[in-house]
Coordinates of C-alpha atoms and ligand atoms in Angstrom, one line a residue:
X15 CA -29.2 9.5 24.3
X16 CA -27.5 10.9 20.6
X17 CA -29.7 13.0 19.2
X18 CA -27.6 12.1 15.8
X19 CA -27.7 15.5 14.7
X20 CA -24.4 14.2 12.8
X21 CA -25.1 11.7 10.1
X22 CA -21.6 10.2 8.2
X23 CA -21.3 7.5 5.6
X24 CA -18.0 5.3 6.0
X25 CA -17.0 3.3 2.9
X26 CA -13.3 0.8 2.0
X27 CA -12.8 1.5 -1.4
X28 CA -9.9 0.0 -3.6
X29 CA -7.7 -3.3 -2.5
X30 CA -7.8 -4.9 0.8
X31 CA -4.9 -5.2 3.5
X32 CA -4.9 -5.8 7.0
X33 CA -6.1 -2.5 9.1
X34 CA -8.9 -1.3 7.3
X35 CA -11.3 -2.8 10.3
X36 CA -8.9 -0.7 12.6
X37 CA -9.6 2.1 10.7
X38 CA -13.1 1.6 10.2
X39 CA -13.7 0.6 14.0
X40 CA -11.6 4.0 15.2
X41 CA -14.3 6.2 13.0
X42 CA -17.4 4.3 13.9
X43 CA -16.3 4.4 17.9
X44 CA -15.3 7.8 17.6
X45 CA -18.1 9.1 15.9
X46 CA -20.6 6.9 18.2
X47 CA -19.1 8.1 21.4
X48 CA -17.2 11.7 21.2
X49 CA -19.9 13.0 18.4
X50 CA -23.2 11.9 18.7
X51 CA -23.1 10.9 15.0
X52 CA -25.0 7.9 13.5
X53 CA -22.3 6.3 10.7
X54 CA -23.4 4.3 7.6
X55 CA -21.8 2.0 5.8
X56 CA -21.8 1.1 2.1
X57 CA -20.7 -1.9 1.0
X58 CA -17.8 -2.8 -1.4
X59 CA -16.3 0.9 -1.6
X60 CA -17.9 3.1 -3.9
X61 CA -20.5 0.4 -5.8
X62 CA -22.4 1.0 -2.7
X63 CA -22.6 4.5 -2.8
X64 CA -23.3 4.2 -6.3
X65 CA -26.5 1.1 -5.6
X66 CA -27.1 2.9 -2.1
X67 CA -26.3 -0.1 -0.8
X68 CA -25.5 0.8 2.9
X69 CA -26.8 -0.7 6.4
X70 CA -26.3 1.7 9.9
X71 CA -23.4 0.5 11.5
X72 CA -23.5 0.9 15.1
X73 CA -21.3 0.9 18.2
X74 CA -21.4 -3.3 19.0
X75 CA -20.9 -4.1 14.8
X76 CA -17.6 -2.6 15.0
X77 CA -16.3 -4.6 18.4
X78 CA -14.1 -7.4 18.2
X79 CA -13.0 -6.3 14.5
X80 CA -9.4 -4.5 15.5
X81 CA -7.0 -7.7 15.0
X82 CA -9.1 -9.0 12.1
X83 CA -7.7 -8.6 8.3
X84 CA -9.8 -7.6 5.6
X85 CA -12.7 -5.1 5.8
X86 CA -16.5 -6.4 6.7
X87 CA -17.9 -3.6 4.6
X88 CA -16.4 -5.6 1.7
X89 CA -14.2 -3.7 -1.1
X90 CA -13.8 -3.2 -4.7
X91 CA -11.1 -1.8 -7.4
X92 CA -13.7 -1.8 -10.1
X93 CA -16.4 1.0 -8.6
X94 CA -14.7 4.3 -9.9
X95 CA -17.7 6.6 -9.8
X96 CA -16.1 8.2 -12.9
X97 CA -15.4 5.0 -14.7
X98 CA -17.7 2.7 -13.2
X99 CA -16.7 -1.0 -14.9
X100 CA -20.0 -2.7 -14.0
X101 CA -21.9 -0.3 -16.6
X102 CA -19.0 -0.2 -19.3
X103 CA -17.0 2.3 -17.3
X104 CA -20.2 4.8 -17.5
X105 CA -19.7 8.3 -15.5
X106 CA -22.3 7.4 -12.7
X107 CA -20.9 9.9 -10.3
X108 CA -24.7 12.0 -10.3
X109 CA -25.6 8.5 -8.6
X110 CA -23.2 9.2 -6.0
X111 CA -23.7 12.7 -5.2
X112 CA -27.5 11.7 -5.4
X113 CA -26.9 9.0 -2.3
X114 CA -25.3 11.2 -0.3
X115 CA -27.8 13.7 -0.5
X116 CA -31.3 11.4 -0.5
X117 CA -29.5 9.9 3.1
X118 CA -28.8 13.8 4.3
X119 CA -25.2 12.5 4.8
X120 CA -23.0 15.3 6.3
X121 CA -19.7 13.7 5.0
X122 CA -17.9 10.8 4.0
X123 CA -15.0 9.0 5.3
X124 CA -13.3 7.0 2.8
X125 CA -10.4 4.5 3.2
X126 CA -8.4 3.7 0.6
X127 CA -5.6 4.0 -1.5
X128 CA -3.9 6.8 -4.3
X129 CA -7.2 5.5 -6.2
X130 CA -9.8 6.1 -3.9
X131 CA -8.5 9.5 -3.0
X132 CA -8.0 10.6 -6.8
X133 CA -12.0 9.7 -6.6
X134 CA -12.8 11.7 -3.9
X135 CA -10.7 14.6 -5.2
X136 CA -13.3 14.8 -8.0
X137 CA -16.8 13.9 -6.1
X138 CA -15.4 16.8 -3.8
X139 CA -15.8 19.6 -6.8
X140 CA -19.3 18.0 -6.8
X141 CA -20.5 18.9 -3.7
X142 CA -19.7 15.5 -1.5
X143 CA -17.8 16.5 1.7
X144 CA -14.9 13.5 1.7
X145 CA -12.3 12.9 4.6
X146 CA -10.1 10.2 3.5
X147 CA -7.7 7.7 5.4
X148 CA -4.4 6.1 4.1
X149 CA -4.5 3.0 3.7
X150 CA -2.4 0.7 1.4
X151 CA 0.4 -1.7 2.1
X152 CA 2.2 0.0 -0.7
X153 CA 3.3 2.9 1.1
X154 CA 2.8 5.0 -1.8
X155 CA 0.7 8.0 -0.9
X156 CA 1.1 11.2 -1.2
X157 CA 1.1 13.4 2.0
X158 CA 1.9 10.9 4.4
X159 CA 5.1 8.9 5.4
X160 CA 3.0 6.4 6.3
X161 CA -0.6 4.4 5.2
X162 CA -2.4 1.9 7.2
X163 CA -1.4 -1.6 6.0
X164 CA 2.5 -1.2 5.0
X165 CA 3.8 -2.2 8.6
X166 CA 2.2 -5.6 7.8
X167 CA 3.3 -6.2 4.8
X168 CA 6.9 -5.5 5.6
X169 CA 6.8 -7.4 8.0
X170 CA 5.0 -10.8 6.8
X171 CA 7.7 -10.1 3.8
X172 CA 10.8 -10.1 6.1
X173 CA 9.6 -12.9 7.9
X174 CA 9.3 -14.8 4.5
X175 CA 12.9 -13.9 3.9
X176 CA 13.8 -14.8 6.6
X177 CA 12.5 -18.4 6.2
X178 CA 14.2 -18.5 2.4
X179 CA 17.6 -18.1 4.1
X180 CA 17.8 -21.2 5.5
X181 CA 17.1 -23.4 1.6
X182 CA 19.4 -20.5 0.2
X183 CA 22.4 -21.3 2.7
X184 CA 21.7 -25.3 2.7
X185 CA 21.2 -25.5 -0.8
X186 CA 23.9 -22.7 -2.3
X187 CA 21.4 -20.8 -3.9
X188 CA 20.4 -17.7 -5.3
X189 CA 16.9 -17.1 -3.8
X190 CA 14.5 -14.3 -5.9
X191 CA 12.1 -12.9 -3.9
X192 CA 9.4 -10.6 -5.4
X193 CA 7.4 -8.0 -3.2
X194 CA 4.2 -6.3 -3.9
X195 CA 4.4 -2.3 -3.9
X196 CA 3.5 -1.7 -7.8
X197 CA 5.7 1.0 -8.8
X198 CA 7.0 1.8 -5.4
X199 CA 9.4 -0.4 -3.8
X200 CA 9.2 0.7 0.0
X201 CA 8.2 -2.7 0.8
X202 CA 11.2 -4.2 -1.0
X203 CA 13.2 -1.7 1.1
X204 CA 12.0 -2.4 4.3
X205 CA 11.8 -5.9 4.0
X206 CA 14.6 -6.6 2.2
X207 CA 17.2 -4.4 4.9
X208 CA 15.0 -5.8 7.6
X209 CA 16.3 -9.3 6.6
X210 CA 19.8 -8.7 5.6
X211 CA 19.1 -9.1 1.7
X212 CA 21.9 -9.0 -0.1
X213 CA 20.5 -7.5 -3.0
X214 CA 17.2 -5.1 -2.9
X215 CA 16.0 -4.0 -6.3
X216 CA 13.4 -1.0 -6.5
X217 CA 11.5 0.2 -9.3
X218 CA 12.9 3.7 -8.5
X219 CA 17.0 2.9 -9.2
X220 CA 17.0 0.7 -12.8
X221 CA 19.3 -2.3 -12.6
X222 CA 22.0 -3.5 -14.4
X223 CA 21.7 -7.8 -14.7
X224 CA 25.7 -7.8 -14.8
X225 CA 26.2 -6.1 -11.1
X226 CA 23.8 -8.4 -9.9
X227 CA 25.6 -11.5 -10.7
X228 CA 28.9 -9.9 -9.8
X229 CA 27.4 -9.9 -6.4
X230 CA 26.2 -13.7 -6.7
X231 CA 30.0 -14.1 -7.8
X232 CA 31.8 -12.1 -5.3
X233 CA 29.9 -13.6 -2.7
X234 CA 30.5 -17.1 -4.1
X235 CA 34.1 -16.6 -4.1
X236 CA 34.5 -15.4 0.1
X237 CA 32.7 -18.7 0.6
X238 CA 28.9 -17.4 1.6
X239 CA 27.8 -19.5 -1.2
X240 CA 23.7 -18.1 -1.7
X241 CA 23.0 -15.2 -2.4
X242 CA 18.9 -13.4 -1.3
X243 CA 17.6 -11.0 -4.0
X244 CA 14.4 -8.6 -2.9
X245 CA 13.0 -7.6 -6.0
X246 CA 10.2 -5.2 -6.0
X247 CA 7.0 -6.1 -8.5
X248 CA 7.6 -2.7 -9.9
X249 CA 11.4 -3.0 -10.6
X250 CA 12.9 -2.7 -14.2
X251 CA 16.4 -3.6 -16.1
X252 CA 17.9 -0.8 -17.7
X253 CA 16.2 0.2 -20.4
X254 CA 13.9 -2.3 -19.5
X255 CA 9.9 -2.5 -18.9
X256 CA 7.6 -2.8 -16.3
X257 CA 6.7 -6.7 -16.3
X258 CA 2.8 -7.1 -16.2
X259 CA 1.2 -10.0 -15.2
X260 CA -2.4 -9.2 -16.4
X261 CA -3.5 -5.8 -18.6
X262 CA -7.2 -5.4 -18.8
X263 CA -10.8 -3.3 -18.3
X264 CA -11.5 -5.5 -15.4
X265 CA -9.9 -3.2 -13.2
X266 CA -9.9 0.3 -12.8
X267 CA -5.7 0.4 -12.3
X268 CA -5.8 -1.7 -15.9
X269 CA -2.1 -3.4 -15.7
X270 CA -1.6 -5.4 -12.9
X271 CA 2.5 -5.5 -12.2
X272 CA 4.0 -9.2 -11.3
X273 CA 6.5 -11.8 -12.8
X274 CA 9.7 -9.6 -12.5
X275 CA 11.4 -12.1 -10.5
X276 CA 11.5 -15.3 -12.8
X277 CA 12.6 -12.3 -15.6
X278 CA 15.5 -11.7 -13.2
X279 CA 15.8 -15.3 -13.0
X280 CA 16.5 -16.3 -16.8
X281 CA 19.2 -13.0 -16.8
X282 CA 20.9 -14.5 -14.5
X283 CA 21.0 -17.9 -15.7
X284 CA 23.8 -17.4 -18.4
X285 CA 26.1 -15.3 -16.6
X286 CA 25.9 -17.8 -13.3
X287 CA 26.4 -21.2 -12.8
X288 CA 24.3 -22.0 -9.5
X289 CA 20.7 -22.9 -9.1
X290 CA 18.6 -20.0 -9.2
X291 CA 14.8 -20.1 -7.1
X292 CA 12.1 -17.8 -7.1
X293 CA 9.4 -17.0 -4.4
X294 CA 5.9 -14.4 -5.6
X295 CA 5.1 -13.3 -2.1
X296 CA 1.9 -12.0 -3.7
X297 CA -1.6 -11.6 -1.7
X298 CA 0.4 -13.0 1.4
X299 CA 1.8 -9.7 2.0
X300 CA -2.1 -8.0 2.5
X301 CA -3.9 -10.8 4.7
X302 CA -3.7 -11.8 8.2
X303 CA -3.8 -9.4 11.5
X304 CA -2.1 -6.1 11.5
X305 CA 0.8 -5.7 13.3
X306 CA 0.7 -3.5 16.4
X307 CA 1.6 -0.7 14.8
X308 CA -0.7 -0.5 12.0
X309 CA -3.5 -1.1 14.6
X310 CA -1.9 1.8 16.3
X311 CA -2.4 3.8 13.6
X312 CA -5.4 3.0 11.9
X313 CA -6.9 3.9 15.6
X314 CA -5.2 7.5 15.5
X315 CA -5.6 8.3 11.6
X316 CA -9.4 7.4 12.4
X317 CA -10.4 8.9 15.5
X318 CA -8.9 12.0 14.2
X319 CA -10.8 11.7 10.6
X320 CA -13.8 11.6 13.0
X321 CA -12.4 14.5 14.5
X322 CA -12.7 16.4 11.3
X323 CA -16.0 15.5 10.3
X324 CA -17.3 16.3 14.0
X325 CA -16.0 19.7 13.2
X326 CA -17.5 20.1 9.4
X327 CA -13.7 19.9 7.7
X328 CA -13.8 17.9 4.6
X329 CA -11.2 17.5 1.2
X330 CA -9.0 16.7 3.0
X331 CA -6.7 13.1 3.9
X332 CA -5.2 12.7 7.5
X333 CA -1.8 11.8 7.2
X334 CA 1.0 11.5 9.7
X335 CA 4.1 13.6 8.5
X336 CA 6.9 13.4 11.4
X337 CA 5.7 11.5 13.9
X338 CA 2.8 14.1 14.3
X339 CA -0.7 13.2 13.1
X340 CA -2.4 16.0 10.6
X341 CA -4.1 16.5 7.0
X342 CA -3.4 16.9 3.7
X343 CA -6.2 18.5 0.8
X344 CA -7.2 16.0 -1.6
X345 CA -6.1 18.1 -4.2
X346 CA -2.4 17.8 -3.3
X347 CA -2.7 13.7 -3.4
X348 CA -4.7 13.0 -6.2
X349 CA -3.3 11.3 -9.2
X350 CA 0.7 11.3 -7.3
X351 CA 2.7 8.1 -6.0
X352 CA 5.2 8.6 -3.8
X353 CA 8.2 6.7 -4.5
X354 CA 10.8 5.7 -3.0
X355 CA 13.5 9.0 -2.8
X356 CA 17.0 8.4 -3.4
X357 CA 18.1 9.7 -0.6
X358 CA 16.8 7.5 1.8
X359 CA 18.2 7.0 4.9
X360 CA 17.6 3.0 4.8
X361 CA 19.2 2.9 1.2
X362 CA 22.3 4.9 2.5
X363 CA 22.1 2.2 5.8
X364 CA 21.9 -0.5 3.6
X365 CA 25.0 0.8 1.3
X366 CA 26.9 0.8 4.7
X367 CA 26.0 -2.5 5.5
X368 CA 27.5 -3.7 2.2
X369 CA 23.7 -3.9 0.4
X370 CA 23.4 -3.9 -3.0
X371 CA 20.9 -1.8 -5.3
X372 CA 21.5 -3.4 -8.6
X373 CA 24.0 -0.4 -9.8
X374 CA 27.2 -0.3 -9.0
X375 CA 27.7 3.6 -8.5
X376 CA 24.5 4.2 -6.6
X377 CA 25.5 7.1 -4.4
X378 CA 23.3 8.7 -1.9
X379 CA 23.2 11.7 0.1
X380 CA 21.2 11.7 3.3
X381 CA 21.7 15.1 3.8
X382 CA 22.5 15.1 7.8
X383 CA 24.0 11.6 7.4
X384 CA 21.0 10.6 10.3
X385 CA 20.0 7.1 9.2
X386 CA 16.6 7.4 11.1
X387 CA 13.9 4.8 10.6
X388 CA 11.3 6.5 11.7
X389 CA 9.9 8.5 9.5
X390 CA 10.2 6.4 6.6
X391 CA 10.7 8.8 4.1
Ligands
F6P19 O1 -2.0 -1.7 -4.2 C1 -1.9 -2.9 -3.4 C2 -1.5 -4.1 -4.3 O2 -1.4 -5.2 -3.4 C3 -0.3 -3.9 -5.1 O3 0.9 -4.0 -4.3 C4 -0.4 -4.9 -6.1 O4 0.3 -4.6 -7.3 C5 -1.9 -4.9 -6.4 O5 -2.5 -4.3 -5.2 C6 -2.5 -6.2 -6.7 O6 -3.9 -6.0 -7.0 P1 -5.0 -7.2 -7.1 O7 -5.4 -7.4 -5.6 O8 -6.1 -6.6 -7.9 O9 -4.3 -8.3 -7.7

């Protein structure tokens, strides 16, 4: 029998997307079984650290949740500790470092995003021992090449491409579609050379509306007469801004990006003469059952933040970096994104392939010329 000598709180803090109840099912199992540990877990990220809201989760509670989307401990992007929204965005985090100590918790796991892990940056100068796990289908962490969640999303996004080719070819088109990924466009990237886009449009290279239509043109004129644009939510004109769909207190990130694609649209209805569409791929991109991958590793990221625990290292993030599975400190992620470098092997594969970026003298080094997908970085 445990003697649960080991007593860890697991929480889901920010957005949703599919691999969280991987994630959370690898730390429970792996806590349960290798480490005697009993695991707790608070509902909707950090509000239920901050209400002690929390219920023992146990061996069988976590079986039969690996293929399912969402989390069942529930999530929130309003429950900053430090600017808690439900109180007027009050500093409550005494509340937090008074749960974890009333429950005699020897450490937390949290999964989550850049936001989450800014927060448990902070509650670790306070005292609360914090191993956090990547997850976010943006991609956009610091640390790691990967996060759970972003295999998903590429590939539900690809798969929508893939299904707009077929109106854009019938229909001579130019097809817009718009990706998640806020101001990161790895999903845009991945998707968009995954499907053959014609143009991919990041948030990290500026466009120029002019180039874009000369490739609607050029392509009109050999005879492919549709042209697929991947536009990432976070993508700008030059000298352009970011287009917000929603600014606000409701949140803790207060601007929520979106709407980039039908401002693309109306630039490129002067300059071209065909029938222009546009597609939000939106909250589609986070829902559903991760892919096999992400399953993958949301299993490996969490057995080994279990790992970490078991052995009393905290402040830190596990992270895979090369193919090999290790950890960051929080203090080397917090506040970052990690965007989308220019000299990325899939943007140099995609200038082969005759993709365009948007600019016309986008040139990019890979540096060993090895277009490698793996590391996706
Ligand atoms: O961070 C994940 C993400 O899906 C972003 O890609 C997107 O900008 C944002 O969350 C949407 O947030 P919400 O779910 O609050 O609309």
């Amino acid at each position: 029998m445990p003697n649960n000598s080991l007593r860890v709180g697991v929480l889901t803090g920010g957005g949703d997307c599919p691999g969280i109840n991987a994630a959370l099912r690898a730390v429970t199992k792996s806590l349960t079984l290798q480490h005697d540990a009993e695991v707790l877990g608070f509902r909707d990220g950090f509000r239920g650290v901050v209400n002690r809201n929390v219920e023992p989760l146990h061996y069988r509670d976590v079986s039969g949740i690996l293929t399912r989307g969402g989390t069942i401990l529930g999530a929130s992007n309003k429950a900053d500790p430090f600017n808690y929204l439900p109180r007027g965005g009050a500093d409550v985090s005494a509340q937090v470092v008074k749960t974890y100590r009333t429950l005699d918790l020897d450490a937390l796991v949290a999964i989550g995003g850049d936001g989450t892990m800014s927060i448990a940056h902070r509650l670790t100068d306070l005292g609360v021992g914090i191993v956090g796990v990547p997850k976010t289908i943006d991609n956009d962490l610091v640390g790691t090449d990967r996060t759970v969640g972003f295999d998903t999303a590429v590939t539900i996004a690809t798969d929508a491409i893939d299904r707009i080719h077929t109106t854009a070819q019938s229909h001579h088109r130019v097809m817009i579609v718009e990706t998640m990924g806020r101001y990161s466009g790895w999903i845009a990237l991945h998707a968009g050379v995954a499907s053959g886009t014609d143009v991919i449009l990041l948030p990290e290279i500026e466009y120029d509306v002019e180039t874009v239509a000369g490739v609607c043109r050029d392509r009109a004129r050999s005879g492919q007469r549709f042209t697929i644009v991947a536009v990432a939510e976070g993508a700008r004109h030059e000298e352009g801004d970011y287009v917000v769909q929603e600014r606000g207190q409701e949140y803790t990130d207060s601007i929520r990006l979106g709407g980039i694609s039908r401002v693309l649209a109306d630039q490129l209805r002067e300059p071209l003469d065909t029938s222009i569409r546009t597609t939000v791929l939106g909250h589609m991109q986070r829902g559903g059952s991760p892919t096999a991958y992400d399953r993958n590793l949301a299993t490996t990221l969490g057995s080994r933040a279990a790992a970490l625990v078991a052995d009393g290292t905290t402040g830190v993030m596990v992270a895979v970096q090369d193919d090999a599975v290790t950890q960051v400190p929080l203090d080397e992620i917090a506040g970052q994104t990690r965007t989308v470098p220019l000299n990325n092997p899939l943007i140099a594969s995609g200038l082969d392939v005759g993709t365009s970026f948007g600019v016309d003298d986008l040139k990019v080094q890979t540096g060993t010329g090895d277009a490698s997908l793996s590391h996706g970085r």
